[in-house]
Coordinates of C-alpha atoms in Angstrom, one line a residue:
X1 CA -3.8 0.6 -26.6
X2 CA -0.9 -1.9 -27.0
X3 CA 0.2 -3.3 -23.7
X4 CA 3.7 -4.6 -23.7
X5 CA 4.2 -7.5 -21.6
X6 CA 7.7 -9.8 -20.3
X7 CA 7.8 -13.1 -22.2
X8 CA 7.1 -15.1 -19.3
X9 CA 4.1 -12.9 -18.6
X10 CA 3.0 -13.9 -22.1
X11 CA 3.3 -17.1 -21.7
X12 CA 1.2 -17.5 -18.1
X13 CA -1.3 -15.9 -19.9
X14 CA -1.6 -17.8 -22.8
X15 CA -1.5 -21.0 -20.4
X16 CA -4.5 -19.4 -18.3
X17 CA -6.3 -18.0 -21.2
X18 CA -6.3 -21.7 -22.8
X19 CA -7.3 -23.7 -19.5
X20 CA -10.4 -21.4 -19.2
X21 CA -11.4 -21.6 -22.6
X22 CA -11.0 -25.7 -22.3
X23 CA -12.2 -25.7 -18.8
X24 CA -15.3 -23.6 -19.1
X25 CA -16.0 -25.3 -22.4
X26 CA -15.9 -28.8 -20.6
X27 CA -18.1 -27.0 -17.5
X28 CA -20.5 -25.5 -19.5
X29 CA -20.6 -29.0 -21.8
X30 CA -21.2 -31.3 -18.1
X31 CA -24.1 -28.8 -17.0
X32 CA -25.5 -28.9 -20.5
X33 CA -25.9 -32.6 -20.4
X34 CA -26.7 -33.2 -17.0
X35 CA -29.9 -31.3 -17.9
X36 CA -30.2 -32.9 -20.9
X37 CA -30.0 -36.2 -19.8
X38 CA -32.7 -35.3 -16.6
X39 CA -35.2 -33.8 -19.2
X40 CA -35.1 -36.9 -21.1
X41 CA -35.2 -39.7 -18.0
X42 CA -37.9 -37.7 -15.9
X43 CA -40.0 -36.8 -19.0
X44 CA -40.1 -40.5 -19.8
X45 CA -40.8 -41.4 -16.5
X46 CA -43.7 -38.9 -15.7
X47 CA -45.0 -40.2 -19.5
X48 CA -45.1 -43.9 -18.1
X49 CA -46.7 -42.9 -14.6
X50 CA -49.3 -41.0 -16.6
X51 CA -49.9 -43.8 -19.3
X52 CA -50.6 -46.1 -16.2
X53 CA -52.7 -43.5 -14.3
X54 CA -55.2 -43.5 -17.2
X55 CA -55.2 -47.0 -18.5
X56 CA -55.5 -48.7 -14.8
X57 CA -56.7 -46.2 -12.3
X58 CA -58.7 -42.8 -14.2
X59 CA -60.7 -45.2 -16.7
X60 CA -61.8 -47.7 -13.9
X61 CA -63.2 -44.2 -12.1
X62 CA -60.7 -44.9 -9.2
X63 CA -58.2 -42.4 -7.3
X64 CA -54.2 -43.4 -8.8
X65 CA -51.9 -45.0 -6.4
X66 CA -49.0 -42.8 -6.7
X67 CA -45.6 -41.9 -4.5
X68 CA -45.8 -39.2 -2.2
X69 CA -43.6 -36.8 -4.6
X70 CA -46.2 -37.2 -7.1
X71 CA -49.9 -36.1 -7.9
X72 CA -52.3 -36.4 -10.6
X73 CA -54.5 -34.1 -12.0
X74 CA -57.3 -34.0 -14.5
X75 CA -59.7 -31.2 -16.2
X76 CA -62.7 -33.7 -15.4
X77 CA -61.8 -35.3 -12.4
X78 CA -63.8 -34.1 -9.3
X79 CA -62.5 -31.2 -6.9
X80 CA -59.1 -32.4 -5.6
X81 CA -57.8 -33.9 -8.3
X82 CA -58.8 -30.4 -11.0
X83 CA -56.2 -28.7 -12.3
X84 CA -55.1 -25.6 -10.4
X85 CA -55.3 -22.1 -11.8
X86 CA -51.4 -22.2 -11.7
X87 CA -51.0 -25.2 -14.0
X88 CA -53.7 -24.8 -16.4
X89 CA -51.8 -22.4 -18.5
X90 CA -49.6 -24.9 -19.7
X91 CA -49.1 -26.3 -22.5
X92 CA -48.7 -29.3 -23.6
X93 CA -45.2 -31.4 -23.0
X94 CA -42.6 -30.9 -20.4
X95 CA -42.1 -28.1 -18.0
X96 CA -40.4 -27.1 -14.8
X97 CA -43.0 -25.4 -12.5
X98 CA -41.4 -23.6 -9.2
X99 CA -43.8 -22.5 -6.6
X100 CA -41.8 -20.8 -3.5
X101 CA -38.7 -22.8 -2.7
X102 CA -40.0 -26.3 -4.2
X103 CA -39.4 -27.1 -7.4
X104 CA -41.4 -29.6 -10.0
X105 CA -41.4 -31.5 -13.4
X106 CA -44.9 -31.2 -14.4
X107 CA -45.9 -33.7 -17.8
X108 CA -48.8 -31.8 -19.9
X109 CA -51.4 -33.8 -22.1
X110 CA -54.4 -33.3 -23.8
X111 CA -56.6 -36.1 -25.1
X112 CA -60.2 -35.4 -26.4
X113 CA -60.6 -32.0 -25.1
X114 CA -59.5 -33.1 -21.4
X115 CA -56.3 -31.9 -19.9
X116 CA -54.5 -34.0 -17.5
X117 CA -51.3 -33.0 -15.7
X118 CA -48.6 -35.4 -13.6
X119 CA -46.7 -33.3 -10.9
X120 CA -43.6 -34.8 -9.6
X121 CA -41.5 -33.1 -6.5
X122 CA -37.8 -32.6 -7.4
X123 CA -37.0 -30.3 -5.0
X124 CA -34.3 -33.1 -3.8
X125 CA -33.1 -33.8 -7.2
X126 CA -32.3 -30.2 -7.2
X127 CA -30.7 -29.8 -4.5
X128 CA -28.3 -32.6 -6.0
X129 CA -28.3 -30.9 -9.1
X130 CA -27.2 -27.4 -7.3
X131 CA -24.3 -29.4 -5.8
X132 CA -23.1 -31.0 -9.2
X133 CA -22.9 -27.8 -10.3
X134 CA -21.0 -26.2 -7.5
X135 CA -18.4 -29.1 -8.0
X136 CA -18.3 -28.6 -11.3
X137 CA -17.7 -24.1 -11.0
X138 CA -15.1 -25.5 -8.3
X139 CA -12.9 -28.0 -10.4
X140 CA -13.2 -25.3 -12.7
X141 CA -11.8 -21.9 -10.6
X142 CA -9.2 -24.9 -9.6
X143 CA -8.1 -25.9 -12.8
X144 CA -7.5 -21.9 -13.4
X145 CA -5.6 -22.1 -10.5
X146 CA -3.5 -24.8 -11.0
X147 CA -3.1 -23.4 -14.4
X148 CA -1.7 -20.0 -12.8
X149 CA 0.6 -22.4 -10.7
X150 CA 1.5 -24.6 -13.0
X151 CA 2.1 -22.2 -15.9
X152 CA 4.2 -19.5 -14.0
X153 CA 6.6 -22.7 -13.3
X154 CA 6.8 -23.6 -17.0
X155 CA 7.3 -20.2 -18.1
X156 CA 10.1 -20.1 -15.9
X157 CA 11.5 -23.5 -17.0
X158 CA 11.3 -22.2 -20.4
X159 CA 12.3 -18.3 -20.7
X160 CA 15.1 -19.4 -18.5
X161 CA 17.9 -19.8 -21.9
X162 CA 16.5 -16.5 -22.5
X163 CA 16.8 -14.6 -19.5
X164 CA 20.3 -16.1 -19.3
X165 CA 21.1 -15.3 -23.0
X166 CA 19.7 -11.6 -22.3
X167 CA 21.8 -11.1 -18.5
X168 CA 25.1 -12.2 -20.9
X169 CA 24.3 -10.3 -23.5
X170 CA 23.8 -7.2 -21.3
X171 CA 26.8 -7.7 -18.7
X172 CA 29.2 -4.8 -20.2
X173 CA 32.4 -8.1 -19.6
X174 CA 30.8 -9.7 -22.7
X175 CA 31.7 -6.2 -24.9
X176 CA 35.7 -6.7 -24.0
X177 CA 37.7 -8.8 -26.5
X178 CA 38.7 -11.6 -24.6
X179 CA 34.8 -12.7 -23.7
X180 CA 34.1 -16.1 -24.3
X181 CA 31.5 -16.8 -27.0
X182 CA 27.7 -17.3 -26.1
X183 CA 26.7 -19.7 -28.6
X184 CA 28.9 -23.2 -26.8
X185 CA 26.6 -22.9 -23.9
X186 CA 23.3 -23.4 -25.7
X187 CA 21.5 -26.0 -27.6
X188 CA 21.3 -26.0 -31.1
X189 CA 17.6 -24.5 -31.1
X190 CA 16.2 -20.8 -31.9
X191 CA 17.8 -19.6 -28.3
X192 CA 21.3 -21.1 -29.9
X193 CA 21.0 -19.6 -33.2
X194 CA 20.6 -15.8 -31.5
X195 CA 23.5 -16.5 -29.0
X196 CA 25.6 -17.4 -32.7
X197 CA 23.9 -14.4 -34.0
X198 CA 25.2 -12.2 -30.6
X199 CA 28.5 -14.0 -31.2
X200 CA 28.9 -12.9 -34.9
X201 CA 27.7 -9.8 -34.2
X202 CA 29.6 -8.7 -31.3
X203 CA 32.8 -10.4 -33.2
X204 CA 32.0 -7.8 -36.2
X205 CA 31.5 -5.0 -33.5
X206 CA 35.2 -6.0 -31.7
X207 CA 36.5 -5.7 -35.3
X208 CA 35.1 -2.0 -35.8
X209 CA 36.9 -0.8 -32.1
X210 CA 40.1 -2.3 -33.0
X211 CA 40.3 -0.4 -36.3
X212 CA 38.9 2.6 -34.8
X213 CA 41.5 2.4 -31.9
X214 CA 44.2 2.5 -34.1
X215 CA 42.9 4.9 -36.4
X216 CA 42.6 7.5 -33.7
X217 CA 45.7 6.2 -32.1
X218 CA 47.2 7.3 -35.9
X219 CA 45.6 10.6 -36.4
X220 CA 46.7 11.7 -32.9
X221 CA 49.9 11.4 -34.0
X222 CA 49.9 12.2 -37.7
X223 CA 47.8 15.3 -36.8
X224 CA 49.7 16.7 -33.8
X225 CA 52.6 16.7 -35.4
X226 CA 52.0 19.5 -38.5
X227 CA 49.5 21.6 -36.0
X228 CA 52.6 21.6 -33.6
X229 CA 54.6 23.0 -36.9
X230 CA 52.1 25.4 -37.9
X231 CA 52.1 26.6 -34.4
X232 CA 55.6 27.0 -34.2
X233 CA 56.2 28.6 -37.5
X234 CA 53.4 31.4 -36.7
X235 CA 55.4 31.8 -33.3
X236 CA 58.6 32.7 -35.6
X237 CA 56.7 34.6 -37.9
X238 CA 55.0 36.8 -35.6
X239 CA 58.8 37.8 -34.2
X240 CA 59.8 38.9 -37.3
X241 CA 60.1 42.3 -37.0
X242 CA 59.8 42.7 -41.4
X243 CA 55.9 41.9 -41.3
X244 CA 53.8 44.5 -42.4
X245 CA 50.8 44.5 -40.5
X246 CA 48.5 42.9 -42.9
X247 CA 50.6 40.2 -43.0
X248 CA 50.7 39.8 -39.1
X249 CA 47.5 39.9 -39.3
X250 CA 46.9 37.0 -41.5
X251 CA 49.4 35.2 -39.6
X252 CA 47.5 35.5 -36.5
X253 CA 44.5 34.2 -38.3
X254 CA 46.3 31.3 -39.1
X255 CA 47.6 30.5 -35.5
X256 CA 44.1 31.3 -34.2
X257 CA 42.9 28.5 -36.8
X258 CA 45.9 26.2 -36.1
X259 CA 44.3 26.3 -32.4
X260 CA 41.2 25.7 -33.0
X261 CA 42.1 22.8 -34.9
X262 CA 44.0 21.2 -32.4
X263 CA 40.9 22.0 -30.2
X264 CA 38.5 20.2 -32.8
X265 CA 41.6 17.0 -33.4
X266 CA 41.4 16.3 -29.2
X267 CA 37.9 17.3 -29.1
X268 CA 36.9 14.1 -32.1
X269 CA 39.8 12.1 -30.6
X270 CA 38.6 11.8 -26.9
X271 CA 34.4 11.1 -28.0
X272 CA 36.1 9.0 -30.1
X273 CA 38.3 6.9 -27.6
X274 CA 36.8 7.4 -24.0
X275 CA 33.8 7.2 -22.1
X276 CA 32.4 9.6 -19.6
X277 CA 34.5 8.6 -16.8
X278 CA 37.2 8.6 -18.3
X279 CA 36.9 11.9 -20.2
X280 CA 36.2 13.8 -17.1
X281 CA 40.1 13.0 -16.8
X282 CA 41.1 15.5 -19.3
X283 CA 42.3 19.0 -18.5
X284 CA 39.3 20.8 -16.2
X285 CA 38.3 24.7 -16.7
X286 CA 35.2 26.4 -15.3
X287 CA 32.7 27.7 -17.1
X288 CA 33.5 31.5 -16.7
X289 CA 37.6 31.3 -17.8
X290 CA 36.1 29.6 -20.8
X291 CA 33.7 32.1 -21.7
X292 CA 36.0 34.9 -20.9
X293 CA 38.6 33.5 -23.0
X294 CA 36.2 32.7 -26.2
X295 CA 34.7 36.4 -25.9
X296 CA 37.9 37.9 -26.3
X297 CA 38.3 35.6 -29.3
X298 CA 35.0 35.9 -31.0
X299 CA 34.2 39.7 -30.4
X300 CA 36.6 41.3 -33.1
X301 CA 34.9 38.7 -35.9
X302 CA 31.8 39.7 -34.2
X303 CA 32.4 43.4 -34.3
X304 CA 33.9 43.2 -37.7
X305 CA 31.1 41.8 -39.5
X306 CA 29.3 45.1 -38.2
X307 CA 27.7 43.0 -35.3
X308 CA 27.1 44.1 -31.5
X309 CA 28.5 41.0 -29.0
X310 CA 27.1 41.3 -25.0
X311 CA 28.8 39.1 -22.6
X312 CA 27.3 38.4 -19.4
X313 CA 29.7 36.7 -17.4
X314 CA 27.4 36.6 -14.4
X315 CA 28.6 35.2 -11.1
X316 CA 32.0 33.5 -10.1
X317 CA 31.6 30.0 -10.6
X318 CA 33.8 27.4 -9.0
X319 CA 32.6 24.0 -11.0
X320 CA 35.0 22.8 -13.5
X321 CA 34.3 21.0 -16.4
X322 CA 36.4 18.9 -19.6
X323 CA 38.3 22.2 -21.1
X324 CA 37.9 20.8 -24.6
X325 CA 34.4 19.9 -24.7
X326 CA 33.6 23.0 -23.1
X327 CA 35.4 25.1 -25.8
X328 CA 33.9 22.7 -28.4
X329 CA 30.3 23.6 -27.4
X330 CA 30.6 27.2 -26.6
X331 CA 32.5 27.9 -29.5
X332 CA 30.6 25.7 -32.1
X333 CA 27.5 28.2 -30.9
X334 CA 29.0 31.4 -31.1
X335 CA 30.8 30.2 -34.6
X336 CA 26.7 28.9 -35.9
X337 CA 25.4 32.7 -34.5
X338 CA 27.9 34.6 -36.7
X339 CA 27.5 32.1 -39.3
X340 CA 23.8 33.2 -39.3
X341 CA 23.2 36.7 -38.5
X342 CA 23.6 39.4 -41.0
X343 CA 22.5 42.5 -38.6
X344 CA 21.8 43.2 -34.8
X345 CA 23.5 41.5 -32.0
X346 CA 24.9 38.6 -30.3
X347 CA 24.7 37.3 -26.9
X348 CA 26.9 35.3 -23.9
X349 CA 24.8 34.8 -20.6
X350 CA 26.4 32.6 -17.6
X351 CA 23.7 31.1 -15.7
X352 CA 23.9 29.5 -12.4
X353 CA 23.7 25.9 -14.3
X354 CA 25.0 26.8 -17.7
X355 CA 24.9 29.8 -20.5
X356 CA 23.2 30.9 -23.1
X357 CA 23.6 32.0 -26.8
X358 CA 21.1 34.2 -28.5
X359 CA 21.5 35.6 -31.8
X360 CA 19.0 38.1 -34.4
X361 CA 19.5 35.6 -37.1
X362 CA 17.9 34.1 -39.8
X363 CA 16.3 31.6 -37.6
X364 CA 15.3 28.1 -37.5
X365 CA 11.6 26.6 -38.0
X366 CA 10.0 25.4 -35.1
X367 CA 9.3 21.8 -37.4
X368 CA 13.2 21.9 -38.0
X369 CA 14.6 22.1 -35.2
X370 CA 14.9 19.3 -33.9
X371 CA 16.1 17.7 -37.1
X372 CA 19.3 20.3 -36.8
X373 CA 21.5 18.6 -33.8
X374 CA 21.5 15.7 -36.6
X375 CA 24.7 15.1 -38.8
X376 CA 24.8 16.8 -42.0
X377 CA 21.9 18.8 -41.5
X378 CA 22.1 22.3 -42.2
X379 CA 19.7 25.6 -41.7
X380 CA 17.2 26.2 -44.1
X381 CA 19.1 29.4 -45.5
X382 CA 22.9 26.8 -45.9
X383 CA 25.0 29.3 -46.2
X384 CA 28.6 28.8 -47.0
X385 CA 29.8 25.4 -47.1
X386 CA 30.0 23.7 -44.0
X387 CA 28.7 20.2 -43.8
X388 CA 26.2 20.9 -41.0
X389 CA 28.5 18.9 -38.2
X390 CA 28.9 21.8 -35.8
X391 CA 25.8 21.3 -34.2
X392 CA 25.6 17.7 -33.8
X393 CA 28.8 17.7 -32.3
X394 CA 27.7 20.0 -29.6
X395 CA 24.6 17.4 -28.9
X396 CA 27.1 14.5 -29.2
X397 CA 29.6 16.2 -26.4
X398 CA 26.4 17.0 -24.0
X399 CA 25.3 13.4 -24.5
X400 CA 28.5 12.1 -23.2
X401 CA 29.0 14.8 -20.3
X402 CA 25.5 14.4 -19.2
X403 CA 24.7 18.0 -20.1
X404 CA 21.6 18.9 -21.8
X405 CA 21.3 21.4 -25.2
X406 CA 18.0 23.1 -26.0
X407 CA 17.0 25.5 -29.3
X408 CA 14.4 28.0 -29.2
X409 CA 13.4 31.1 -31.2
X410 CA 13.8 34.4 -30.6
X411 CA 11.2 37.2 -31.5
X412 CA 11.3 38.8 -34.0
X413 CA 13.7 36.6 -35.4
X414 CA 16.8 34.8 -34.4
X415 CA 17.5 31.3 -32.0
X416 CA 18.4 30.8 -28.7
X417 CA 20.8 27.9 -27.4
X418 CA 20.4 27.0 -23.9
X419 CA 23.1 24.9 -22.1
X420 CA 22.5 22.6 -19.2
X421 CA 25.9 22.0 -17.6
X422 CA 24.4 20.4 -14.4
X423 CA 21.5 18.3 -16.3
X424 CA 23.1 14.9 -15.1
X425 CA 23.0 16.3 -11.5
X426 CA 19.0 15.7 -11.6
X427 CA 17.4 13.0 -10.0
X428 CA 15.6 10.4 -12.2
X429 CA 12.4 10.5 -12.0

C-alpha cells in the first residue's frame, strides 16, 4: 500500500530516518569496541597475572599473592585452590563466567595435562560498562530527537517557496487577467522555473477565455438573430389562412425546432460563459411547469412512433430551478428514450428530489455505461446520426448545478435515468 505523504512530512522523515541509521550505526560501533577493547586489555592482563602465578608463586609450591578481585586455581593444587565443578567445563582462552548478580573474566590454560584458571571480579567494571551504554542509548534517542526538532524546522525553512508558490497558485485572484506574474518573486532555482511555468501557462489559459468570451459574445448575437427570424416567419406563416394542413404542420415542426434551438444556443452559451452562481441568475421554473410543458411537447412524437408515454407529475413542487438547463436535461432524456425505443412505453416520474425517465429500449451495457455521459460517445446500437453530445451535456449541466445524473437498466430491457435536483443540498461527508 502506497501512502501519500505532504512534502514536508517527507522531508522530516527522511532527516529522522538518516540520523537513526548514522546514529545507531555510530552506537552500535562505540559498544562494539568498548568490548573489544576490554576483551583485549583484561585478557592480557589475567595472561600476565597467570604467567607470574606460575613462574614465582605455583612452581616454588607457595599460595599466589593476588588482589582481592582475583583468585587462582589449579587442577593439582590442593583443596581450595581446585577448580570448581562450575569452571572446569571451560575451555581454554577467555570467557565471561556470571554466577548470580557478579560477574567475572575467567583466563583458561592448559599445560601438561594440568588445567589452571585466573578468576578476576568485574562486577564494578560492569557496572561502568552498563552506564557507558545507557549514555550511549541516551545520546542516541536524543540525537533522534533533536533530529525530529531540528528537521521539522528545516522542512519548514525549505517547503516554504513551495507552500507559497502552491497558496498563489490556488487563490482564484491569480485566474483574473490583471494578476501579477509569479515568477519575479522567486529565485532563479527549480521553485522559480515552475512559478515561470505557472506564468506561461496561466498566460496561455487567459488567452483561451478571452477568445472564448468573444466567441460566445459573437454567436449570441449572430445566432439570435436568424432564430428570432425563423420564429417570426413561422408566426406569419401559421396566420395564413391558404396553408393546407400538411403544410401547417410542417411549419409547426419548424417553429418547434427553431425553439429548441434557441433553448440549446442559451443553454451552450451560459455553461459556456458563467459559473454556478451566476447561472442560478437566469430565468427560474420548477420542476413540475417544466415537465408539464415538455410532455405536452414530446407525447404526440411519442404516440406517433406507435409508443405509449406515462407522466407522473407527482406532488406540487414549489423549488425553482435555471429554466434552460432544466429543459436541456429533461428534454435531452426524453429526446435519447425515443431515439432508442422501437416498441413499449416511455416514462416521466416527479420525485420529491428530482424525476425520472425510463424507457423499453435497446438498452445500454452495464460495462458502457459509464463511458456514455462522455462526449461523442454513442449507444452500442448508433442509430441515426447524432454525435453522441446529448448525454454529456446533461452530465455537464448537473455538474455545474450541483445535481446528480444516474443510468441504470431496466428489466427486460430498456435504461433508467435518475435525476438528483437536490444532490448539492447534501452534507459532505
Amino acid at each position: 500500500m502506497e501512502f501519500k505523504h505532504s512534502l514536508a512530512r517527507r522531508i522530516l522523515i527522511a532527516f529522522v530516518l538518516m540520523t537513526s541509521l548514522v546514529g545507531g550505526t555510530f552506537a552500535v560501533g562505540i559498544i562494539e569496541v568498548v568490548h573489544l577493547i576490554e576483551e583485549q586489555l583484561i585478557s592480557r592482563d589475567l595472561n600476565n597475572e597467570l604467567n607470574r602465578v606460575l613462574t614465582e608463586s605455583h612452581a616454588a609450591g607457595r599460595p599466589p599473592s593476588l588482589g582481592s578481585d582475583t583468585r587462582f586455581y589449579s587442577s593439582d593444587g590442593p583443596a581450595p585452590t581446585a577448580v570448581p565443578e562450575n569452571l572446569s567445563s571451560l575451555t581454554p582462552g577467555f570467557h565471561e563466567v556470571f554466577e548470580g548478580r557478579n560477574s567475572y573474566h575467567a583466563l583458561v590454560r592448559e599445560i601438561d595435562g594440568h588445567r589452571y584458571v585466573m578468576l578476576q571480579d568485574q562486577s564494578d567494571f560492569e557496572a561502568r560498562e552498563q552506564v557507558l551504554y545507557r549514555v550511549v542509548m541516551v545520546g542516541f534517542v536524543l540525537s533522534v530527537l533533536l533530529a525530529l526538532a531540528l528537521g521539522w524546522v528545516l522542512a519548514r525553512k525549505v517547503i516554504e517557496p513551495v507552500v507559497r508558490l502552491a497558496g498563489q497558485v490556488r487563490h482564484r485572484d491569480q485566474l483574473l487577467g490583471m494578476a501579477p506574474p509569479l515568477a519575479p518573486d522567486y529565485a532563479a532555482d527549480e521553485v522559480g522555473q515552475l512559478a515561470q511555468a505557472f506564468d506561461d501557462t496561466l498566460g496561455r489559459l487567459h488567452e483561451v477565455l478571452n477568445r472564448e468570451r468573444l466567441f460566445t459574445s459573437d454567436v449570441s448575437h449572430e445566432l439570435r438573430t436568424p432564430l428570432m427570424v425563423l420564429a417570426t416567419s413561422c408566426e406569419l406563416l401559421a396566420d395564413n389562412s391558404h396553408l393546407d394542413p400538411r403544410g401547417r404542420v410542417q411549419v409547426q415542426r419548424i417553429a418547434r425546432a427553431a425553439e429548441e434551438m434557441r433553448d440549446l444556443v442559451q443553454t451552450f452559451l451560459m455553461l459556456a460563459r458563467s459559473q454556478r452562481d451566476e447561472t442560478n441568475l437566469a430565468p427560474q421554473a420548477s420542476l413540475r411547469s417544466v415537465a408539464d410543458d415538455l410532455a405536452v411537447q414530446w407525447r404526440e412524437h411519442i404516440e406517433n412512433k406507435g409508443l405509449s408515454f406515462e407522466y407522473r407529475p407527482g406532488p406540487p413542487q414549489e423549488q425553482r430551478y435555471n429554466a434552460s438547463f432544466l429543459r436541456s436535461v429533461l428534454g435531452n432524456l426524453l429526446r435519447n428514450a425515443l431515439h432508442y425505443t422501437d416498441s413499449g412505453s416511455i416514462r416521466l416520474v416527479l420525485e420529491e428530489r428530482g424525476f425520472v425517465v425510463e424507457d423499453s429500449g435497446v438498452g445500454i451495457p452495464e460495462e458502457d455505461r459509464e463511458a456514455m455521459f462522455r462526449p461523442f460517445i454513442r449507444g452500442p446500437a448508433r442509430r441515426g446520426d447524432g454525435l453522441g453530445l446529448g448525454l454529456s451535456l446533461v452530465q455537464r449541466i448537473c455538474e455545474n448545478q450541483g445535481w446528480a445524473v444516474r443510468l441504470s437498466a431496466m428489466e427486460p430491457t430498456g435504461c433508467r435515468f435518475q435525476v438528483d435536483l437536490k444532490a448539492g443540498d447534501l452534507p459532505a461527508n
